[in-house]
Coordinates of C-alpha atoms and ligand atoms in Angstrom, one line a residue:
X1 CA 42.3 0.9 -70.9
X2 CA 43.3 -2.7 -71.7
X3 CA 43.5 -4.0 -75.3
X4 CA 40.1 -5.5 -76.0
X5 CA 40.1 -9.3 -76.4
X6 CA 38.5 -9.0 -79.8
X7 CA 40.1 -6.6 -82.3
X8 CA 39.8 -5.9 -86.0
X9 CA 42.5 -6.4 -88.7
X10 CA 42.2 -5.2 -92.3
X11 CA 40.2 -8.3 -93.3
X12 CA 39.0 -10.1 -90.2
X13 CA 38.9 -10.3 -86.4
X14 CA 41.7 -11.1 -84.0
X15 CA 40.9 -12.8 -80.7
X16 CA 43.7 -12.4 -78.2
X17 CA 45.9 -11.6 -81.3
X18 CA 45.0 -14.7 -83.3
X19 CA 42.8 -14.7 -86.4
X20 CA 39.2 -15.4 -85.4
X21 CA 35.9 -15.8 -87.2
X22 CA 32.7 -15.2 -85.3
X23 CA 30.2 -18.0 -86.0
X24 CA 27.4 -16.9 -83.7
X25 CA 23.7 -17.6 -83.2
X26 CA 21.1 -15.3 -81.6
X27 CA 19.3 -16.6 -78.6
X28 CA 17.6 -14.3 -76.1
X29 CA 17.8 -15.5 -72.5
X30 CA 14.6 -13.6 -71.7
X31 CA 12.7 -15.8 -74.2
X32 CA 13.9 -19.1 -72.7
X33 CA 13.0 -20.7 -69.3
X34 CA 16.1 -20.2 -67.2
X35 CA 16.3 -23.9 -66.3
X36 CA 16.8 -24.6 -70.0
X37 CA 19.6 -22.1 -70.7
X38 CA 22.4 -24.6 -70.2
X39 CA 20.7 -27.1 -72.6
X40 CA 20.2 -24.5 -75.3
X41 CA 23.8 -23.2 -75.0
X42 CA 25.2 -26.8 -75.2
X43 CA 23.2 -27.3 -78.4
X44 CA 24.6 -24.1 -79.8
X45 CA 28.1 -25.3 -79.3
X46 CA 27.3 -28.7 -80.7
X47 CA 26.0 -27.1 -83.9
X48 CA 29.4 -25.6 -84.4
X49 CA 28.8 -22.1 -83.0
X50 CA 31.7 -20.4 -81.1
X51 CA 29.6 -17.5 -80.0
X52 CA 26.0 -16.6 -79.0
X53 CA 24.4 -13.2 -79.2
X54 CA 21.7 -11.7 -77.0
X55 CA 19.9 -8.4 -76.7
X56 CA 19.2 -7.0 -73.2
X57 CA 15.6 -5.7 -72.7
X58 CA 15.6 -2.5 -70.8
X59 CA 11.8 -2.6 -70.2
X60 CA 12.1 -5.7 -68.1
X61 CA 15.4 -5.0 -66.3
X62 CA 14.1 -1.6 -65.1
X63 CA 10.3 -1.8 -65.0
X64 CA 10.0 1.5 -63.2
X65 CA 12.2 4.6 -63.4
X66 CA 13.1 4.3 -59.7
X67 CA 13.2 0.5 -59.4
X68 CA 16.5 -1.3 -58.8
X69 CA 17.8 -3.5 -61.6
X70 CA 15.8 -6.7 -62.0
X71 CA 18.2 -9.6 -62.4
X72 CA 16.5 -12.7 -61.2
X73 CA 15.0 -15.8 -62.9
X74 CA 14.5 -15.2 -66.6
X75 CA 16.4 -11.9 -66.3
X76 CA 19.5 -13.3 -64.6
X77 CA 21.8 -12.2 -67.3
X78 CA 25.0 -12.6 -65.3
X79 CA 24.1 -16.3 -64.8
X80 CA 23.4 -16.7 -68.6
X81 CA 26.8 -15.1 -69.4
X82 CA 28.5 -17.5 -66.9
X83 CA 26.8 -20.5 -68.4
X84 CA 27.9 -19.4 -71.9
X85 CA 31.5 -19.2 -70.6
X86 CA 31.2 -22.6 -68.9
X87 CA 30.1 -24.0 -72.3
X88 CA 33.2 -22.4 -74.0
X89 CA 31.0 -19.9 -75.9
X90 CA 31.8 -16.2 -76.5
X91 CA 29.0 -13.7 -76.3
X92 CA 28.0 -10.7 -78.4
X93 CA 26.0 -8.4 -76.2
X94 CA 23.4 -6.0 -77.6
X95 CA 22.2 -3.8 -74.7
X96 CA 20.3 -1.4 -77.0
X97 CA 19.0 0.7 -75.4
X98 CA 16.6 0.0 -78.3
X99 CA 16.5 -3.7 -79.3
X100 CA 13.6 -4.0 -81.9
X101 CA 13.5 -7.8 -81.7
X102 CA 9.6 -8.1 -82.0
X103 CA 9.8 -7.2 -78.3
X104 CA 7.3 -5.0 -76.4
X105 CA 8.3 -1.4 -77.3
X106 CA 11.5 -2.6 -78.8
X107 CA 12.7 -2.9 -75.2
X108 CA 12.1 0.8 -74.4
X109 CA 10.2 1.0 -71.1
X110 CA 6.8 2.5 -71.4
X111 CA 7.5 4.8 -68.5
X112 CA 9.7 6.8 -70.8
X113 CA 6.6 8.1 -72.7
X114 CA 4.9 9.3 -69.6
X115 CA 6.2 12.5 -71.0
X116 CA 4.5 12.3 -74.5
X117 CA 6.9 14.8 -75.9
X118 CA 10.1 12.9 -75.2
X119 CA 12.1 12.1 -78.3
X120 CA 13.1 8.5 -78.0
X121 CA 16.4 7.3 -79.4
X122 CA 17.7 10.8 -79.7
X123 CA 20.0 13.2 -77.8
X124 CA 16.9 14.6 -76.1
X125 CA 18.3 15.0 -72.6
X126 CA 15.1 13.5 -71.1
X127 CA 16.0 10.3 -73.0
X128 CA 19.8 10.3 -72.5
X129 CA 19.4 11.0 -68.8
X130 CA 17.1 8.0 -68.4
X131 CA 19.5 5.9 -70.4
X132 CA 22.5 7.0 -68.3
X133 CA 20.7 6.1 -65.1
X134 CA 19.9 2.7 -66.5
X135 CA 23.4 2.0 -67.6
X136 CA 24.6 3.1 -64.2
X137 CA 22.8 0.1 -62.7
X138 CA 23.0 -2.3 -65.6
X139 CA 26.7 -2.3 -66.3
X140 CA 28.3 -2.9 -62.9
X141 CA 27.0 -6.5 -62.6
X142 CA 27.9 -7.2 -66.3
X143 CA 31.5 -5.9 -66.2
X144 CA 32.9 -9.1 -64.5
X145 CA 31.5 -10.9 -67.6
X146 CA 33.5 -8.9 -70.1
X147 CA 36.4 -10.6 -71.8
X148 CA 38.8 -8.0 -70.3
X149 CA 37.9 -9.5 -66.9
X150 CA 37.9 -13.2 -68.0
X151 CA 34.2 -13.3 -69.0
X152 CA 32.4 -14.4 -72.1
X153 CA 31.5 -11.0 -73.7
X154 CA 33.8 -10.2 -76.6
X155 CA 31.9 -7.4 -78.2
X156 CA 29.1 -4.9 -77.4
X157 CA 26.6 -3.3 -79.9
X158 CA 25.8 0.4 -79.9
X159 CA 22.1 0.9 -80.4
X160 CA 20.3 -1.2 -83.1
X161 CA 19.8 -0.5 -86.8
X162 CA 19.8 3.2 -85.9
X163 CA 20.2 4.1 -89.6
X164 CA 16.6 2.9 -90.2
X165 CA 15.3 5.3 -87.6
X166 CA 17.2 8.6 -87.3
X167 CA 20.3 10.6 -88.1
X168 CA 21.2 12.0 -84.6
X169 CA 24.8 11.1 -84.6
X170 CA 25.3 13.0 -81.3
X171 CA 22.9 10.4 -79.8
X172 CA 24.9 7.5 -81.1
X173 CA 28.1 9.1 -79.8
X174 CA 26.3 9.5 -76.4
X175 CA 25.6 5.7 -76.3
X176 CA 29.1 4.9 -77.3
X177 CA 30.6 7.2 -74.7
X178 CA 28.1 6.0 -72.0
X179 CA 29.4 2.4 -72.5
X180 CA 33.0 3.4 -72.5
X181 CA 32.8 5.7 -69.5
X182 CA 31.2 3.0 -67.5
X183 CA 34.1 0.5 -68.1
X184 CA 33.1 -1.4 -71.2
X185 CA 36.5 -1.9 -72.9
X186 CA 35.5 -4.6 -75.5
X187 CA 35.1 -4.0 -79.2
X188 CA 32.0 -1.9 -80.0
X189 CA 30.0 -2.3 -83.2
X190 CA 26.9 -0.9 -84.9
X191 CA 24.5 -2.9 -87.1
X192 CA 22.4 -1.6 -90.0
X193 CA 20.4 -3.1 -92.8
X194 CA 22.6 -3.8 -95.9
X195 CA 19.7 -3.6 -98.3
X196 CA 18.9 0.1 -97.7
X197 CA 21.8 2.3 -99.1
X198 CA 21.7 5.1 -96.6
X199 CA 21.1 3.0 -93.4
X200 CA 24.8 1.9 -93.0
X201 CA 26.0 5.5 -93.3
X202 CA 23.3 6.9 -91.0
X203 CA 23.8 4.3 -88.3
X204 CA 27.6 4.3 -88.2
X205 CA 30.0 6.0 -86.0
X206 CA 33.6 6.8 -86.9
X207 CA 36.0 4.4 -85.2
X208 CA 33.2 1.9 -84.4
X209 CA 32.9 -1.3 -86.5
X210 CA 30.0 -1.3 -88.9
X211 CA 28.2 -4.6 -89.4
X212 CA 25.2 -5.4 -91.6
X213 CA 21.9 -7.2 -91.2
X214 CA 20.4 -9.2 -94.1
X215 CA 18.9 -12.6 -95.0
X216 CA 19.9 -13.1 -98.6
X217 CA 21.6 -11.6 -101.7
X218 CA 24.8 -12.5 -99.8
X219 CA 27.3 -11.1 -102.3
X220 CA 25.5 -7.8 -102.9
X221 CA 25.0 -7.3 -99.1
X222 CA 28.6 -8.0 -98.3
X223 CA 29.6 -5.7 -101.2
X224 CA 27.4 -2.9 -99.7
X225 CA 29.1 -3.3 -96.4
X226 CA 32.5 -3.3 -98.0
X227 CA 31.6 -0.2 -100.0
X228 CA 30.6 1.5 -96.8
X229 CA 33.6 0.3 -94.8
X230 CA 36.6 -0.3 -97.1
X231 CA 38.7 -2.2 -94.4
X232 CA 38.0 -4.5 -91.5
X233 CA 36.1 -7.7 -90.9
X234 CA 32.9 -8.4 -92.8
X235 CA 30.2 -9.3 -90.4
X236 CA 26.6 -10.1 -90.9
X237 CA 25.3 -9.3 -87.5
X238 CA 21.8 -10.7 -88.3
X239 CA 21.6 -13.4 -90.9
X240 CA 17.8 -13.8 -91.1
X241 CA 17.1 -17.5 -91.5
X242 CA 13.4 -17.4 -90.7
X243 CA 10.9 -14.8 -89.7
X244 CA 8.3 -13.8 -87.1
X245 CA 4.5 -14.0 -87.3
X246 CA 1.7 -11.5 -86.7
X247 CA -1.8 -12.5 -85.6
X248 CA -4.0 -13.0 -88.6
X249 CA -1.2 -13.8 -91.0
X250 CA 0.3 -17.1 -92.1
X251 CA 3.2 -18.7 -90.3
X252 CA 6.6 -17.8 -91.9
X253 CA 9.1 -20.5 -92.7
X254 CA 12.3 -20.5 -94.8
X255 CA 13.6 -23.6 -96.5
X256 CA 16.5 -25.1 -94.6
X257 CA 18.5 -25.9 -97.8
X258 CA 18.1 -22.4 -99.1
X259 CA 19.2 -20.8 -95.8
X260 CA 22.1 -23.3 -95.5
X261 CA 23.3 -22.4 -99.0
X262 CA 23.3 -18.7 -98.1
X263 CA 25.2 -19.5 -94.8
X264 CA 27.8 -21.4 -97.0
X265 CA 28.1 -18.3 -99.2
X266 CA 28.7 -16.1 -96.2
X267 CA 31.3 -18.3 -94.7
X268 CA 33.0 -19.0 -98.1
X269 CA 33.3 -15.2 -98.5
X270 CA 35.3 -15.2 -95.2
X271 CA 32.6 -13.2 -93.3
X272 CA 31.7 -13.6 -89.7
X273 CA 28.0 -14.3 -88.9
X274 CA 25.4 -14.1 -86.3
X275 CA 22.5 -16.4 -87.3
X276 CA 19.2 -14.7 -86.4
X277 CA 17.7 -16.8 -84.8
X278 CA 19.7 -19.8 -83.7
X279 CA 16.9 -20.4 -81.1
X280 CA 13.9 -18.0 -81.0
X281 CA 12.0 -19.1 -77.9
X282 CA 8.8 -17.5 -76.7
X283 CA 7.2 -14.2 -76.0
X284 CA 6.0 -15.3 -72.6
X285 CA 3.5 -13.2 -70.7
X286 CA 2.8 -9.8 -72.2
X287 CA 6.2 -9.3 -73.8
X288 CA 5.5 -9.5 -77.6
X289 CA 6.0 -6.4 -79.7
X290 CA 4.0 -5.2 -82.8
X291 CA 4.6 -3.6 -86.1
X292 CA 2.7 -0.6 -87.3
X293 CA 3.1 0.1 -91.0
X294 CA -0.2 0.5 -92.7
X295 CA -2.0 -0.7 -89.6
X296 CA -1.2 -2.0 -86.1
X297 CA -0.1 -5.7 -86.3
X298 CA 0.9 -7.4 -83.0
X299 CA 3.4 -10.3 -82.9
X300 CA 2.2 -13.8 -81.8
X301 CA 3.3 -15.5 -78.6
X302 CA 5.7 -18.0 -80.3
X303 CA 9.1 -16.6 -81.4
X304 CA 9.9 -20.0 -83.0
X305 CA 11.2 -18.0 -86.0
X306 CA 11.7 -21.3 -88.0
X307 CA 15.1 -21.2 -86.3
X308 CA 17.7 -23.9 -86.1
X309 CA 16.4 -25.0 -82.7
X310 CA 12.6 -25.1 -82.5
X311 CA 10.7 -23.1 -79.9
X312 CA 10.9 -26.2 -77.6
X313 CA 14.7 -26.4 -78.1
X314 CA 14.8 -29.4 -80.5
X315 CA 17.2 -29.5 -83.4
X316 CA 15.1 -28.8 -86.6
X317 CA 16.1 -29.3 -90.2
X318 CA 18.2 -26.1 -90.2
X319 CA 20.2 -27.3 -87.2
X320 CA 21.4 -30.3 -89.2
X321 CA 21.9 -28.4 -92.4
X322 CA 23.9 -25.5 -90.7
X323 CA 26.1 -28.0 -88.8
X324 CA 27.1 -29.5 -92.1
X325 CA 27.8 -26.2 -93.6
X326 CA 29.8 -24.9 -90.6
X327 CA 31.9 -28.2 -90.7
X328 CA 33.1 -27.2 -94.2
X329 CA 34.6 -24.0 -92.7
X330 CA 35.4 -24.6 -89.1
X331 CA 35.8 -27.4 -86.6
X332 CA 32.5 -28.8 -85.3
X333 CA 32.4 -30.9 -82.1
X334 CA 32.2 -34.6 -82.8
X335 CA 29.6 -35.3 -80.1
X336 CA 26.3 -36.5 -81.5
X337 CA 23.5 -34.1 -82.3
X338 CA 21.1 -34.1 -79.3
X339 CA 17.8 -35.9 -79.7
X340 CA 14.5 -34.1 -79.4
X341 CA 13.3 -33.8 -75.8
X342 CA 10.4 -36.1 -74.6
X343 CA 7.0 -34.5 -74.8
X344 CA 3.8 -35.0 -72.8
X345 CA 0.7 -35.8 -74.8
X346 CA -2.9 -36.9 -74.3
X347 CA -3.7 -34.9 -71.2
X348 CA -7.2 -33.3 -71.1
X349 CA -7.8 -30.5 -68.6
X350 CA -11.4 -29.9 -67.5
X351 CA -11.9 -26.2 -66.6
X352 CA -14.4 -26.7 -63.8
X353 CA -14.2 -23.4 -62.0
X354 CA -14.6 -19.9 -63.1
X355 CA -14.7 -16.3 -62.0
X356 CA -16.2 -13.4 -64.0
X357 CA -13.6 -10.7 -64.8
X358 CA -15.5 -7.5 -64.6
X359 CA -16.7 -7.9 -61.0
X360 CA -13.2 -9.1 -60.1
X361 CA -11.7 -6.0 -61.7
X362 CA -14.0 -3.6 -59.8
X363 CA -13.9 -5.3 -56.5
X364 CA -10.2 -6.2 -56.2
X365 CA -8.4 -3.6 -58.3
X366 CA -8.9 -0.2 -56.5
X367 CA -10.0 2.4 -59.0
X368 CA -7.5 5.2 -59.6
X369 CA -8.9 8.6 -58.8
X370 CA -11.9 9.5 -61.0
X371 CA -10.9 11.6 -63.9
X372 CA -12.9 13.8 -66.3
X373 CA -11.6 11.9 -69.4
X374 CA -10.0 8.4 -69.5
X375 CA -6.3 8.3 -68.7
X376 CA -3.8 6.3 -70.8
X377 CA -1.9 3.3 -69.4
X378 CA 1.3 5.3 -69.4
X379 CA -0.4 7.9 -67.2
X380 CA -1.5 5.1 -64.9
X381 CA 2.1 3.8 -64.8
X382 CA 0.9 0.4 -66.0
X383 CA 3.2 -1.3 -68.4
X384 CA 1.1 -4.1 -69.8
X385 CA -2.1 -6.1 -69.5
X386 CA -5.6 -4.7 -69.4
X387 CA -7.4 -1.7 -68.0
X388 CA -11.1 -1.4 -67.2
X389 CA -12.7 2.0 -67.7
X390 CA -16.1 2.7 -66.3
X391 CA -18.6 5.5 -66.5
X392 CA -22.3 6.0 -66.7
X393 CA -24.4 6.8 -69.7
X394 CA -26.7 9.6 -68.7
X395 CA -29.5 9.0 -71.2
X396 CA -31.4 6.0 -72.5
X397 CA -31.8 5.2 -76.2
X398 CA -29.8 4.3 -79.3
X399 CA -26.6 6.0 -80.1
X400 CA -23.1 5.8 -81.4
X401 CA -20.0 5.4 -79.2
X402 CA -16.8 6.9 -80.5
X403 CA -13.3 6.8 -79.0
X404 CA -12.4 10.2 -80.3
X405 CA -8.7 9.9 -79.3
X406 CA -8.4 6.3 -80.4
X407 CA -7.6 3.1 -78.5
X408 CA -4.5 1.1 -77.8
X409 CA -5.1 -1.6 -78.7
X410 CA -8.4 -3.4 -78.4
X411 CA -11.5 -2.4 -76.5
X412 CA -14.4 -4.6 -75.5
X413 CA -17.5 -2.6 -74.6
X414 CA -20.2 -3.6 -72.1
X415 CA -23.4 -1.9 -71.2
X416 CA -24.7 -2.9 -67.7
X417 CA -22.4 -5.9 -68.0
X418 CA -23.7 -7.1 -71.4
X419 CA -21.2 -7.3 -74.3
X420 CA -21.9 -4.5 -76.8
X421 CA -19.0 -4.9 -79.3
X422 CA -15.3 -4.5 -79.9
X423 CA -13.2 -1.6 -81.3
X424 CA -9.6 -2.1 -82.2
X425 CA -6.6 0.1 -82.9
X426 CA -6.7 -1.0 -86.5
X427 CA -10.2 0.4 -86.8
X428 CA -10.3 3.1 -84.1
X429 CA -12.1 5.7 -86.1
X430 CA -15.2 3.5 -86.4
X431 CA -18.1 4.0 -84.1
X432 CA -20.0 1.4 -82.2
X433 CA -23.8 1.4 -82.1
X434 CA -25.1 1.1 -78.5
X435 CA -28.6 0.6 -77.0
X436 CA -28.7 2.2 -73.6
X437 CA -31.6 0.5 -71.6
X438 CA -32.0 3.2 -69.0
X439 CA -30.5 6.5 -67.9
X440 CA -27.5 5.9 -65.7
X441 CA -26.6 2.6 -67.3
X442 CA -23.0 1.5 -66.7
X443 CA -20.6 1.7 -69.6
X444 CA -17.5 -0.5 -69.2
X445 CA -14.6 -0.6 -71.6
X446 CA -12.0 -3.3 -71.2
X447 CA -8.8 -2.3 -73.0
X448 CA -6.1 -4.8 -73.9
X449 CA -2.5 -3.7 -74.5
X450 CA -1.6 -6.1 -77.3
X451 CA 2.1 -5.2 -77.4
X452 CA 4.1 -2.1 -77.9
X453 CA 5.3 -1.2 -81.4
X454 CA 8.9 -2.2 -81.8
X455 CA 10.0 -0.8 -85.1
X456 CA 9.7 2.6 -86.9
X457 CA 8.4 6.0 -85.9
X458 CA 5.5 4.7 -83.8
X459 CA 7.6 3.1 -81.0
X460 CA 6.2 4.4 -77.8
X461 CA 2.7 4.9 -79.1
X462 CA 0.4 5.0 -76.0
X463 CA -2.0 2.3 -74.7
X464 CA -5.4 2.4 -73.2
X465 CA -8.1 4.9 -74.0
X466 CA -6.3 7.7 -75.7
X467 CA -8.6 10.7 -75.3
X468 CA -12.2 11.7 -74.8
X469 CA -15.0 9.1 -75.5
X470 CA -18.2 10.5 -77.0
X471 CA -21.7 9.1 -77.2
X472 CA -23.8 10.7 -79.9
X473 CA -21.1 13.4 -80.3
X474 CA -21.1 14.4 -76.6
X475 CA -18.1 13.6 -74.4
X476 CA -18.8 11.2 -71.5
X477 CA -17.4 12.5 -68.2
X478 CA -16.3 11.0 -64.9
X479 CA -14.3 7.8 -65.5
X480 CA -13.2 5.2 -62.9
X481 CA -10.2 3.3 -64.0
X482 CA -9.1 -0.1 -62.7
X483 CA -5.7 -1.5 -63.4
X484 CA -5.5 -5.2 -64.5
X485 CA -1.8 -6.0 -64.9
X486 CA -2.7 -9.7 -64.1
X487 CA 0.7 -10.3 -62.5
X488 CA -0.8 -12.1 -59.5
X489 CA -4.0 -14.2 -59.8
X490 CA -4.1 -15.5 -56.3
X491 CA -7.1 -13.4 -55.3
X492 CA -9.3 -14.5 -58.2
X493 CA -12.5 -15.9 -56.5
X494 CA -13.0 -19.1 -58.4
X495 CA -16.2 -20.9 -57.8
X496 CA -17.6 -24.1 -59.4
X497 CA -18.8 -23.5 -62.9
X498 CA -22.3 -24.8 -62.3
X499 CA -22.8 -22.2 -59.6
X500 CA -21.5 -19.3 -61.7
X501 CA -23.6 -17.7 -64.4
X502 CA -22.0 -17.7 -67.8
X503 CA -20.5 -14.3 -68.1
X504 CA -17.8 -12.9 -70.4
X505 CA -15.0 -12.3 -70.0
X506 CA -14.1 -14.8 -67.3
X507 CA -11.2 -16.7 -65.7
X508 CA -11.4 -20.4 -66.0
X509 CA -9.6 -22.9 -63.8
X510 CA -8.7 -26.6 -64.0
X511 CA -6.2 -29.0 -62.6
X512 CA -4.4 -31.9 -64.2
X513 CA -1.9 -34.5 -63.1
X514 CA 1.6 -35.1 -64.5
X515 CA 3.9 -38.0 -63.6
X516 CA 7.2 -36.8 -65.0
X517 CA 7.3 -33.2 -66.2
X518 CA 8.3 -32.8 -69.9
X519 CA 7.7 -30.2 -72.6
X520 CA 4.2 -30.0 -74.0
X521 CA 1.9 -27.7 -76.0
X522 CA -1.4 -26.3 -74.8
X523 CA -4.2 -26.6 -77.3
X524 CA -7.4 -24.7 -76.8
X525 CA -10.0 -25.8 -79.2
X526 CA -13.2 -23.8 -78.9
X527 CA -11.6 -21.0 -76.9
X528 CA -11.3 -17.7 -78.7
X529 CA -9.0 -15.1 -77.2
X530 CA -7.2 -14.6 -74.0
X531 CA -4.3 -15.5 -71.7
X532 CA -3.0 -18.7 -70.3
X533 CA -1.1 -19.5 -67.1
X534 CA 0.2 -22.9 -65.8
X535 CA 1.2 -23.0 -62.1
X536 CA 1.3 -19.2 -62.1
X537 CA 3.7 -19.1 -65.1
X538 CA 2.2 -16.8 -67.8
X539 CA 2.5 -18.7 -71.0
X540 CA 1.2 -15.8 -73.1
X541 CA -1.7 -14.9 -75.3
X542 CA -3.9 -17.2 -77.4
X543 CA -6.2 -16.2 -80.2
X544 CA -8.2 -18.3 -82.6
X545 CA -7.4 -15.8 -85.3
X546 CA -4.2 -17.7 -85.7
X547 CA -1.8 -18.6 -87.1
X548 CA -0.5 -19.9 -83.8
X549 CA -2.9 -22.5 -82.3
X550 CA -0.8 -24.0 -79.5
X551 CA 1.2 -22.5 -76.7
X552 CA 4.6 -23.9 -75.7
X553 CA 4.7 -25.2 -72.1
X554 CA 8.4 -25.7 -71.0
X555 CA 8.9 -28.7 -68.8
X556 CA 10.2 -26.7 -65.8
X557 CA 6.8 -25.0 -65.5
X558 CA 5.2 -28.4 -64.6
X559 CA 5.6 -30.4 -61.5
X560 CA 5.0 -34.1 -60.6
X561 CA 1.4 -34.5 -59.3
X562 CA -1.3 -31.8 -59.5
X563 CA -0.8 -28.8 -61.8
X564 CA -3.1 -25.8 -62.3
X565 CA -4.2 -24.2 -65.6
X566 CA -5.9 -20.8 -65.6
X567 CA -7.3 -19.1 -68.7
X568 CA -8.6 -15.6 -69.0
X569 CA -11.1 -16.0 -71.9
X570 CA -12.4 -12.7 -73.3
X571 CA -15.3 -14.2 -75.1
X572 CA -17.6 -17.1 -74.6
X573 CA -16.3 -20.6 -75.2
X574 CA -17.9 -23.6 -76.7
X575 CA -15.7 -26.0 -74.7
X576 CA -14.7 -26.2 -71.1
X577 CA -11.6 -28.3 -71.9
X578 CA -8.0 -27.8 -72.9
X579 CA -5.6 -30.4 -74.2
X580 CA -1.9 -30.9 -73.7
X581 CA -0.3 -32.3 -76.9
X582 CA 3.1 -33.3 -78.1
X583 CA 2.9 -31.4 -81.4
X584 CA 3.1 -27.6 -81.8
X585 CA 0.7 -26.0 -84.3
X586 CA 2.1 -22.7 -85.4
X587 CA -0.5 -22.5 -88.2
X588 CA -0.7 -22.7 -92.0
X589 CA 2.5 -21.8 -93.7
X590 CA 2.9 -18.8 -96.0
X591 CA 3.1 -20.3 -99.5
Ligands
LIG601 C1 16.0 -6.3 -87.4 C2 16.2 -6.1 -86.0 C3 15.9 -7.3 -85.1 C4 14.7 -8.0 -85.6 C5 14.8 -8.3 -87.0 C6 13.5 -9.0 -87.6 O1 17.1 -6.8 -88.0 O2 17.5 -5.6 -85.7 O3 15.8 -6.9 -83.8 O4 13.6 -7.2 -85.3 O5 14.9 -7.2 -87.8 O6 13.2 -10.2 -86.9

């Protein structure tokens, strides 16, 4: 084994034998359009960072247990690591396997829980065997990017805040050994919340550097880390300078001057730091996670995080404030701070064609074999998106529909195609009154997976209909299930809106012209809840519940000339237009 490039001394790091302080910023390649990686990395260096940090999302890199590693486009991690090296930046790599990060399932693939008894993040051999198979395919393409081989990666994290979750030290040792035995020679570290006394102890491993996560109370937090680890570098591996948003809450911001003052305290104390987030980016597609404390609370599409760079990659107030602070403690490039990128505005898109969803689901998505009771999304092997369940209601009359096993996460109910109501995970034990017009009426239940829980004991909670469904206390039997992963919309049979009866939910289609592509924000006044795609790129979810009201459209998604907008709107809309604007609206700020 070589000597790792990065090593620890009694009070700091050494890089190639010289004293070194890590001034890092978090930036997840999988939340940024790949054509924009180089731009964001350059802006990281220009703020004064010498390092960037990223997680690695297992769920996207290995979407099925038997699939080869996915490493293209937004997932081309080797390319990202090369670009970082080209920019002169080091990389802290956090391959999990669990990454939290407000990311679907905390990065754990949903296929793991096809076996509902599996104990995630533990030395359960079912979990460690799956992890080992993943690392067998993940690490070979990454090894050339390790500092030992001339690459950018100077340190690798073992698990993530494990002390907040479990106490299975044998599992942490397994992850450690799994990295080492596959050729990772760089410095390894763990990270745990400084604010919770026992977390650092429960999440640490002898011989592995402990680092702490915190956003304030700098002196106390560093003291807690020092008390836990009497010698070695002090490192705040997540310095929280903003926060994430849930649907239905206010938008979180943190004052730039306040965050900069805390950064100054950290650097003045001689600590190393990873600013979380330097640039948050976007939960494109179906990639957002969720919390589940008192109730299920999914994360919004934007991961702006009130970070130093805005979601669209422009220097915000924190960028300038942090650059000034860093300059007091370390050299900062003298090049000018980049100006905000140009934005498109004033484009109206008329959505003139549509296609109802329910007939599309039943005609194009083959039903899986009929089952006695509904099957979960995990049983279907479907990772994200929607599922349509269908059965018949044997008797006419009024009654109560009950999802006895619960629902993950939101179910829209239709009787003979007519909307009958919604039941959500938050309120799954409620019943829905139904009027059944005739014996043999069709009951359809459209279930949306709104994002896998990414923190706490409910990681891996199942999606779809989660058990028997009863009507007036009697289980309904004989279910057809249609998968709607919505990964390819090319077969949606759009027709002119005038010729299509208004039905919900429905796809809506419009085109618009662009001269020169530039960043823009999609605004959907009058639309209520659904998904948006431009030129086939899945921008993510929208929901008038807020706080987020616009969706970020990265310039590379657009092309000169005609462009195509598709919405899946789950409810009716009062408006058949969308707007492209130059100003994001992430919602009212938490006071
Ligand atoms: C923890 C996790 C991160 C992220 C932050 C909150 O520190 O380690 O992945 O979830 O909380 O944004």
